[in-house]
Tab-separated table of C-alpha atoms in Angstrom:
chain	number	residue	atom	x	y	z
A	1347	MET	CA	0.320	0.198	-0.129
A	1348	ARG	CA	1.194	2.961	-1.021
A	1349	TRP	CA	2.283	5.973	1.959
A	1350	GLN	CA	0.339	8.157	0.118
A	1351	ASP	CA	-2.885	5.656	0.803
A	1352	ARG	CA	-2.371	5.346	3.841
A	1353	VAL	CA	-2.266	8.565	4.815
A	1354	ALA	CA	-6.007	9.500	2.668
A	1355	VAL	CA	-7.235	6.295	4.591
A	1356	LEU	CA	-5.425	6.708	7.849
A	1357	PHE	CA	-4.282	3.511	8.054
A	1358	PHE	CA	-0.891	2.702	9.565
A	1359	PRO	CA	0.080	-0.575	12.097
A	1360	PRO	CA	-0.886	0.352	15.441
A	1361	GLY	CA	2.929	0.435	16.556
A	1362	MET	CA	3.623	3.281	14.090
A	1363	MET	CA	0.668	5.295	15.112
A	1364	LEU	CA	1.628	4.685	19.184
A	1365	THR	CA	5.549	5.965	18.019
A	1366	VAL	CA	4.448	8.956	16.077
A	1367	ALA	CA	1.541	9.636	18.993
A	1368	ALA	CA	4.192	9.423	21.135
A	1369	LEU	CA	6.606	11.856	19.286
A	1370	VAL	CA	3.884	14.510	18.621
A	1371	LEU	CA	3.681	14.656	22.717
A	1372	PHE	CA	7.384	15.086	22.835
A	1373	VAL	CA	7.337	18.001	20.433
A	1374	LEU	CA	4.170	19.552	22.627
A	1375	ASN	CA	6.400	18.554	25.845
A	1376	LEU	CA	9.515	20.347	24.200
A	1377	GLY	CA	8.089	23.667	23.256
A	1378	VAL	CA	6.550	24.101	27.133
A	1379	PHE	CA	10.252	23.048	28.504
A	1380	LEU	CA	12.011	25.400	26.342
A	1381	SER	CA	9.164	28.309	27.349
A	1382	ASP	CA	10.253	26.975	30.613
A	1383	VAL	CA	14.165	27.263	30.589
A	1384	ASN	CA	13.932	30.446	28.508
A	1385	ASN	CA	11.615	32.318	31.651
A	1386	PHE	CA	13.978	30.744	34.389
A	1387	CYS	CA	17.077	31.633	33.098
A	1388	ILE	CA	17.545	34.024	30.624
A	1389	THR	CA	14.512	36.776	31.290
A	1390	HIS	CA	13.645	35.283	34.930
A	1391	HIS	CA	9.508	35.723	34.632
A	1392	TYR	CA	9.253	33.261	37.060
A	1393	ASP	CA	5.473	33.462	37.201
A	1394	ARG	CA	5.253	32.952	33.384
A	1395	MET	CA	6.423	29.600	33.692
A	1396	SER	CA	4.459	26.453	33.769
A	1397	PHE	CA	3.422	25.650	37.592
A	1398	HIS	CA	0.210	25.250	37.031
A	1399	TYR	CA	0.497	22.774	34.809
A	1400	THR	CA	3.008	20.289	36.487
A	1401	VAL	CA	-0.029	17.754	36.899
A	1402	VAL	CA	-0.446	17.264	33.813
A	1403	LEU	CA	2.791	18.358	32.230
A	1404	MET	CA	4.062	14.751	34.547
A	1405	PHE	CA	0.928	12.652	33.043
A	1406	SER	CA	1.473	14.231	28.966
A	1407	GLN	CA	5.191	12.812	29.442
A	1408	VAL	CA	4.727	9.825	31.229
A	1409	ILE	CA	1.846	8.526	29.000
A	1410	SER	CA	4.389	9.593	26.139
A	1411	ILE	CA	7.070	6.956	26.902
A	1412	CYS	CA	4.401	4.147	27.952
A	1413	TRP	CA	3.224	4.656	24.100
A	1414	ALA	CA	7.030	4.785	22.575
A	1415	ALA	CA	7.596	1.737	24.732
A	1416	ILE	CA	4.644	0.124	22.939
A	1417	GLY	CA	5.394	0.996	19.855
A	1418	SER	CA	9.239	0.074	19.874
A	1419	LEU	CA	7.762	-3.420	21.021
A	1420	TYR	CA	5.853	-3.280	17.779
A	1421	ALA	CA	8.728	-2.234	15.731
A	1422	GLU	CA	10.573	-4.566	17.226
A	1423	MET	CA	8.473	-7.294	16.165
A	1424	THR	CA	8.864	-6.266	12.721
A	1425	SER	CA	11.918	-6.881	10.753
A	1426	ASN	CA	11.469	-2.819	9.361
A	1427	LYS	CA	15.548	-1.713	10.725
A	1428	PHE	CA	13.895	1.819	9.800
A	1429	LEU	CA	10.773	1.302	11.343
A	1430	ARG	CA	12.630	0.003	14.688
A	1431	CYS	CA	15.464	2.603	14.677
A	1432	PHE	CA	12.797	5.208	14.259
A	1433	ALA	CA	10.739	4.397	17.784
A	1434	LEU	CA	13.972	3.928	19.657
A	1435	THR	CA	14.608	7.497	18.846
A	1436	VAL	CA	11.519	8.611	19.508
A	1437	LEU	CA	11.738	6.374	23.004
A	1438	MET	CA	15.008	7.869	24.052
A	1439	LEU	CA	13.997	11.131	23.371
A	1440	ASN	CA	10.963	11.020	25.639
A	1441	GLY	CA	13.172	10.001	28.089
A	1442	ALA	CA	15.704	12.130	28.142
A	1443	MET	CA	12.694	14.794	27.913
A	1444	PHE	CA	11.062	13.125	31.036
A	1445	PHE	CA	14.100	13.710	32.716
A	1446	ASN	CA	14.849	17.226	31.642
A	1447	ARG	CA	11.716	18.468	32.677
A	1448	LEU	CA	11.979	16.586	36.455
A	1449	SER	CA	15.962	17.944	37.021
A	1450	LEU	CA	14.030	21.883	36.075
A	1451	GLU	CA	11.501	21.145	38.450
A	1452	PHE	CA	13.837	20.255	41.166
A	1453	LEU	CA	16.016	23.855	39.873
A	1454	ALA	CA	12.708	25.692	39.699
A	1455	ILE	CA	11.249	24.375	42.950
A	1456	GLN	CA	12.372	27.223	45.046
A	1457	TYR	CA	10.310	29.607	43.307
A	1458	ARG	CA	6.771	28.264	42.992
A	1459	GLU	CA	4.483	29.931	44.948
A	1460	GLU	CA	3.566	28.947	48.653
A	1461	ASN	CA	0.218	28.816	50.059
A	1462	HIS	CA	-0.445	28.724	53.691
B	668	MET	CA	-9.127	-28.658	-1.577
B	669	ALA	CA	-8.813	-32.276	0.169
B	670	SER	CA	-9.250	-30.880	3.909
B	671	GLY	CA	-6.125	-33.084	5.686
B	672	ARG	CA	-6.595	-33.621	9.030
B	673	GLY	CA	-2.664	-34.654	10.599
B	674	LEU	CA	-0.168	-33.832	13.068
B	675	GLY	CA	0.659	-30.107	11.784
B	676	GLN	CA	2.675	-27.828	13.587
B	677	TRP	CA	0.803	-23.610	12.783
B	678	ILE	CA	3.585	-21.553	11.684
B	679	PRO	CA	2.319	-17.768	11.712
B	680	PRO	CA	2.250	-16.934	8.901
B	681	SER	CA	4.600	-13.958	8.780
B	682	SER	CA	7.189	-16.337	9.178
B	683	HIS	CA	8.273	-17.677	6.257
B	684	LEU	CA	5.098	-18.687	4.005
B	685	GLY	CA	5.100	-14.865	3.885
B	686	ARG	CA	8.026	-14.360	2.485
B	687	LEU	CA	7.157	-17.397	0.169
B	688	HIS	CA	4.285	-15.851	-1.877
B	689	LYS	CA	4.905	-12.503	-2.142
B	690	SER	CA	2.130	-10.914	-1.506
B	691	GLN	CA	1.881	-7.425	-1.650
B	692	CYS	CA	1.330	-6.736	2.107
B	693	GLN	CA	1.789	-4.098	4.927
B	694	GLU	CA	1.867	-3.984	8.157
B	695	VAL	CA	-1.363	-4.837	9.730
B	696	SER	CA	-2.489	-4.260	13.517
B	697	PRO	CA	-2.772	-7.266	15.669
B	698	GLY	CA	-3.705	-7.237	18.404
B	699	GLN	CA	-7.012	-4.689	18.639
B	700	GLY	CA	-9.286	-6.475	19.597
B	701	LEU	CA	-12.179	-6.141	16.962
B	702	THR	CA	-15.048	-6.829	16.958
B	703	TYR	CA	-16.792	-6.358	13.340
B	704	LYS	CA	-20.385	-5.714	11.581
B	705	GLY	CA	-20.996	-7.074	8.659
B	706	GLN	CA	-22.772	-6.089	5.966
B	707	VAL	CA	-25.870	-7.742	3.850
B	708	SER	CA	-24.767	-7.289	0.683
B	709	GLY	CA	-26.771	-9.363	-1.873
B	710	LEU	CA	-26.450	-7.260	-4.681
B	711	PRO	CA	-22.882	-6.673	-6.540
B	712	THR	CA	-23.510	-2.627	-6.620
B	713	THR	CA	-24.705	-2.619	-2.741
B	714	SER	CA	-24.218	0.662	-0.815
B	715	GLY	CA	-24.355	-1.981	2.472
B	716	GLY	CA	-27.095	-2.265	4.988
B	717	GLU	CA	-26.424	-4.064	8.204
B	718	ARG	CA	-22.753	-2.806	8.291
B	719	PHE	CA	-23.178	-2.371	12.468
B	720	GLN	CA	-25.254	-5.335	12.866
B	721	LEU	CA	-22.009	-7.380	14.311
B	722	TRP	CA	-21.084	-4.914	16.270
B	723	ARG	CA	-22.686	-6.499	19.748
B	724	LEU	CA	-20.593	-9.705	18.124
B	725	GLY	CA	-18.199	-8.897	21.196
B	726	PHE	CA	-20.686	-9.156	23.968
B	727	CYS	CA	-22.221	-12.388	22.610
B	728	THR	CA	-21.578	-15.950	23.135
B	729	GLU	CA	-20.909	-18.848	21.210
B	730	ARG	CA	-25.106	-19.724	21.445
B	731	HIS	CA	-25.483	-15.813	20.040
B	732	LEU	CA	-22.912	-16.738	16.466
B	733	ALA	CA	-24.781	-20.046	16.510
B	734	THR	CA	-27.926	-18.064	16.375
B	735	ARG	CA	-26.656	-16.378	13.650
B	736	LEU	CA	-25.273	-18.620	12.088
B	737	LYS	CA	-28.896	-20.154	11.531
B	738	SER	CA	-29.664	-17.467	9.649
B	739	ASN	CA	-26.672	-16.898	7.852
B	740	SER	CA	-24.637	-19.703	7.039
B	741	PHE	CA	-21.267	-17.571	5.995
B	742	TYR	CA	-21.959	-15.817	9.200
B	743	PRO	CA	-19.631	-13.174	9.313
B	744	PHE	CA	-19.294	-13.137	5.599
B	745	THR	CA	-22.060	-12.879	2.937
B	746	GLN	CA	-22.275	-15.429	-0.269
B	747	GLN	CA	-21.408	-13.076	-3.207
B	748	GLN	CA	-21.642	-15.977	-5.858
B	749	PRO	CA	-20.843	-19.485	-4.981
B	750	GLY	CA	-17.330	-18.947	-3.769
B	751	VAL	CA	-16.870	-15.363	-3.188
B	752	PHE	CA	-17.661	-14.314	-0.100
B	753	VAL	CA	-17.735	-10.242	1.105
B	754	LEU	CA	-17.385	-8.726	4.718
B	755	GLN	CA	-17.680	-5.065	4.877
B	756	TYR	CA	-17.345	-3.777	8.457
B	757	TYR	CA	-15.707	-0.417	10.746
B	758	LEU	CA	-13.867	-1.150	13.709
B	759	ASP	CA	-14.868	-1.122	16.743
B	760	THR	CA	-12.614	1.847	17.661
B	761	LEU	CA	-15.006	3.876	16.138
B	762	TRP	CA	-17.903	3.943	18.695
B	763	LYS	CA	-15.174	4.219	21.388
B	764	GLY	CA	-13.017	6.930	19.978
B	765	ALA	CA	-17.060	8.828	19.486
B	766	LEU	CA	-17.697	8.022	22.930
B	767	LEU	CA	-14.619	9.584	24.035
B	768	PHE	CA	-14.113	12.724	21.252
B	769	VAL	CA	-18.221	13.536	22.853
B	770	LEU	CA	-17.565	13.109	26.281
B	771	CYS	CA	-14.381	14.831	26.990
B	772	LEU	CA	-15.631	17.629	24.538
B	773	ALA	CA	-18.726	17.883	26.943
B	774	LEU	CA	-16.358	18.349	29.962
B	775	VAL	CA	-14.219	21.264	28.074
B	776	SER	CA	-16.820	22.931	27.457
B	777	LEU	CA	-18.777	22.766	30.758
B	778	ASP	CA	-15.376	23.753	32.650
B	779	PHE	CA	-15.700	20.314	34.315
B	780	VAL	CA	-12.398	19.690	35.574
B	781	ARG	CA	-10.774	23.566	34.986
B	782	GLN	CA	-8.889	23.390	38.271
B	783	VAL	CA	-8.153	21.604	40.815
B	784	ARG	CA	-6.150	23.133	43.679
B	785	LYS	CA	-4.697	25.625	41.990
B	786	GLN	CA	-3.436	23.100	39.507
B	787	GLU	CA	-5.320	23.823	35.928
B	788	THR	CA	-6.541	20.539	34.608
B	789	TRP	CA	-8.645	21.269	31.989
B	790	GLY	CA	-5.790	20.178	30.056
B	791	PHE	CA	-6.893	15.983	30.574
B	792	PRO	CA	-9.913	16.637	28.763
B	793	ALA	CA	-8.312	18.026	26.122
B	794	PHE	CA	-6.033	15.403	25.828
B	795	GLY	CA	-9.083	12.783	26.203
B	796	VAL	CA	-10.653	15.106	22.975
B	797	GLY	CA	-7.655	14.820	20.843
B	798	VAL	CA	-7.216	10.954	21.723
B	799	GLY	CA	-11.014	10.157	20.937
B	800	LEU	CA	-10.723	12.359	17.556
B	801	TRP	CA	-7.598	10.716	16.304
B	802	LEU	CA	-9.322	7.064	17.012
B	803	LEU	CA	-12.597	8.454	14.983
B	804	VAL	CA	-10.908	9.757	12.322
B	805	SER	CA	-8.704	6.664	12.062
B	806	SER	CA	-11.584	4.354	11.834
B	807	LEU	CA	-13.657	6.055	9.823
B	808	PRO	CA	-12.908	4.507	6.564
B	809	ARG	CA	-14.664	1.007	5.693
B	810	ARG	CA	-12.907	-1.918	5.414
B	811	ARG	CA	-14.095	-4.859	3.016
B	812	LEU	CA	-12.775	-8.444	3.699
B	813	VAL	CA	-13.667	-10.818	0.417
B	814	LEU	CA	-12.787	-14.239	-0.264
B	815	ASN	CA	-12.288	-14.516	-3.690
B	816	HIS	CA	-11.913	-19.062	-4.183
B	817	THR	CA	-12.323	-18.562	-7.968
B	818	ARG	CA	-9.399	-17.297	-7.636
B	819	GLY	CA	-7.683	-18.893	-4.924
B	820	LEU	CA	-7.023	-15.113	-3.604
B	821	TYR	CA	-8.807	-13.189	0.001
B	822	HIS	CA	-7.868	-9.145	-0.734
B	823	PHE	CA	-8.314	-6.650	1.750
B	824	SER	CA	-9.075	-3.230	1.002
B	825	ILE	CA	-9.680	0.119	2.960
B	826	ARG	CA	-12.421	2.419	1.080
B	827	GLY	CA	-11.671	1.065	-2.563
B	828	ARG	CA	-7.429	1.362	-1.642
B	829	THR	CA	-5.943	-2.270	-1.763
B	830	VAL	CA	-4.319	-3.201	1.332
B	831	CYS	CA	-3.195	-6.784	0.728
B	832	GLN	CA	-4.007	-9.766	-1.273
B	833	GLY	CA	-2.973	-12.916	-0.808
B	834	PRO	CA	-2.938	-16.498	-1.633
B	835	MET	CA	-6.428	-18.699	1.021
B	836	ASN	CA	-3.756	-20.363	3.097
B	837	LEU	CA	-2.840	-17.305	4.503
B	838	ILE	CA	-6.460	-16.656	6.063
B	839	TYR	CA	-7.200	-18.824	8.932
B	840	VAL	CA	-9.907	-19.003	11.906
B	841	ARG	CA	-8.079	-20.207	14.906
B	842	LEU	CA	-9.140	-20.705	18.426
B	843	ALA	CA	-6.896	-18.571	21.083
B	844	LEU	CA	-6.373	-19.342	24.706
B	845	SER	CA	-6.288	-17.135	27.235
B	846	SER	CA	-6.006	-18.283	31.096
B	847	ASP	CA	-6.174	-16.241	34.298
B	848	ALA	CA	-4.403	-17.108	37.299
B	849	TYR	CA	-6.421	-19.621	38.850
B	850	GLY	CA	-5.961	-21.531	35.745
B	851	ARG	CA	-9.202	-21.742	33.936
B	852	CYS	CA	-8.741	-21.211	30.847
B	853	PHE	CA	-10.639	-19.323	28.426
B	854	PHE	CA	-11.016	-19.433	24.274
B	855	ARG	CA	-11.782	-16.983	22.239
B	856	LEU	CA	-12.211	-17.568	17.952
B	857	VAL	CA	-10.703	-15.518	15.692
B	858	LEU	CA	-10.596	-15.358	11.917
B	859	CYS	CA	-7.136	-13.478	10.926
B	860	GLY	CA	-4.656	-13.997	8.521
B	861	HIS	CA	-1.559	-12.680	6.999
B	862	LYS	CA	-1.468	-8.434	7.055
B	863	LEU	CA	-5.085	-9.038	8.031
B	864	GLU	CA	-6.641	-6.948	10.811
B	865	PRO	CA	-8.023	-10.498	13.422
B	866	LEU	CA	-11.650	-10.480	14.187
B	867	VAL	CA	-12.827	-11.607	16.794
B	868	LEU	CA	-16.121	-14.363	16.235
B	869	VAL	CA	-16.288	-15.019	19.958
B	870	GLN	CA	-15.011	-13.260	22.753
B	871	LEU	CA	-14.476	-15.286	25.877
B	872	SER	CA	-16.028	-18.782	26.203
B	873	GLU	CA	-15.071	-21.572	28.178
B	874	ARG	CA	-16.606	-24.378	26.948
B	875	TYR	CA	-13.800	-25.851	24.129
B	876	GLU	CA	-16.025	-28.302	21.952
B	877	GLN	CA	-19.020	-25.961	21.425
B	878	MET	CA	-16.152	-23.325	20.468
B	879	GLU	CA	-14.031	-26.261	17.659
B	880	TYR	CA	-17.463	-27.119	16.481
B	881	LEU	CA	-18.152	-23.585	16.028
B	882	GLY	CA	-15.248	-22.988	14.606
B	883	ARG	CA	-14.513	-25.628	12.349
B	884	HIS	CA	-18.660	-25.160	10.899
B	885	ILE	CA	-17.260	-21.849	9.833
B	886	ALA	CA	-14.518	-22.285	8.485
B	887	ARG	CA	-15.919	-25.416	6.306
B	888	LYS	CA	-18.908	-22.883	5.023
B	889	LEU	CA	-15.912	-20.328	4.560
B	890	ASN	CA	-13.563	-23.335	2.521
B	891	ILE	CA	-10.568	-22.255	4.652
B	892	ASN	CA	-7.772	-23.097	7.203
B	893	TYR	CA	-9.059	-23.666	10.999
B	894	PHE	CA	-6.657	-23.738	13.522
B	895	ASP	CA	-6.596	-25.320	17.350
B	896	TYR	CA	-5.295	-22.974	20.552
B	897	LEU	CA	-2.525	-25.295	20.754
B	898	VAL	CA	0.613	-24.771	18.251
B	899	THR	CA	0.820	-28.351	16.793
B	900	SER	CA	-1.984	-30.358	16.975
B	901	TYR	CA	-3.827	-33.351	15.308
B	902	ARG	CA	-7.130	-30.625	15.388
B	903	HIS	CA	-6.006	-28.789	12.601
B	904	VAL	CA	-7.651	-28.523	9.750
B	905	VAL	CA	-5.550	-27.698	6.692
B	906	ARG	CA	-7.775	-27.268	3.472
B	907	HIS	CA	-5.365	-24.675	1.569
B	908	TRP	CA	-1.853	-25.905	1.709
B	909	PRO	CA	1.205	-23.243	1.015
B	910	LEU	CA	2.882	-23.908	-2.011
B	911	GLY	CA	5.096	-27.104	-2.191
B	912	GLY	CA	2.458	-28.674	-1.207
B	913	ALA	CA	1.872	-31.388	1.421
B	914	VAL	CA	5.803	-31.257	2.304
B	915	SER	CA	5.859	-28.741	4.384
B	916	PRO	CA	8.483	-27.971	7.194
B	917	GLY	CA	5.934	-28.098	9.655
B	918	LEU	CA	4.862	-31.374	9.418
B	919	GLY	CA	6.464	-34.165	11.654
B	920	GLN	CA	7.294	-37.395	9.751
B	921	ARG	CA	6.267	-40.480	10.714
B	922	LYS	CA	9.211	-42.456	12.484
B	923	SER	CA	9.356	-45.801	9.969
B	924	HIS	CA	11.439	-48.061	11.455
B	925	MET	CA	10.899	-48.205	15.183
B	926	TYR	CA	11.045	-51.835	15.226
B	927	PRO	CA	13.796	-53.816	13.828
B	928	GLN	CA	13.146	-55.946	10.586
B	929	PRO	CA	12.081	-59.287	11.057
B	930	ARG	CA	15.378	-60.402	9.471
B	931	GLN	CA	17.569	-57.847	11.419
B	932	ALA	CA	16.272	-59.936	14.138
B	933	THR	CA	16.576	-63.048	13.668
B	934	THR	CA	20.505	-62.381	13.222
B	935	GLU	CA	20.572	-60.609	15.878
B	936	ALA	CA	19.290	-63.548	17.723
């Protein structure tokens, strides 16, 4: 099946679907992370950081790691080298993003709003 | 097309038989636990009637399947001509995705879970909206499976675009086993094939004999192979062999010369 037909009827193997979804989530999380780093290190506008969205961000990062792992598992079962490399790359990117986010939250923990 | 029965080994078609027949097949989505809706297409130029009829198969026992088989003996399929069976269906992720999408859209628009203890949590329903939309759009194209015995091929297409076409030995009915922690065995009847989406005919049942009878009946009516839940078993019914005939690497050879020949025995004595 040609790839144009695949896109037209949205028929992808489930591993590929999950990996692409993980890639989309990675891009979103990367955008949020870069904006946070910009506000934390460069412009020092601490009130514009994403402290109110921490729960959703953590959830989406963990889900994207899970999806990338399942997609990589499906890809390993095929013998397609490109698919396997792609899925593994997406998994490693998501893992790295999770640890980056964890480090940033640790560094910025003093700057969270306190309510007593 | 003689139906042979013997000690056979069920080799997953994607391992080597797929390479034997260079069919134009691409990756398929296994393990999606599909139920399907069939279509009564009596006329060749039909646009479909009961496409959603079989969605409830996922909740049915083998008794419901048996009742439906009484009315339509080729049950998931319909017979267009003698030897040609057609099945048109939508994946069940269609209604699941639609439900998720509508529910999360309602949550987002009603501002129901907007903020919990100063954390913005509207991201969760928004996430659900995205996932539901994705599932919905990917299941909208109608799938069509054609078994053509006059040409010896099966043909799987999605909205008119061919996904896969292969010989008849690559599509089969299989009894699958899953057991729980206490050792109770549950059987599932699945219609699957090389590069095809597996279709679950009966979801969970403990009655092995009824399931086997139904599986063999369906395979006989549709004239395709039937495989037992064990990989090596006497209960496989193979009607179509791969190219290479009965000399298949998966067949166990009967051991000859188990006992010494009479002439040898007298010489040894």
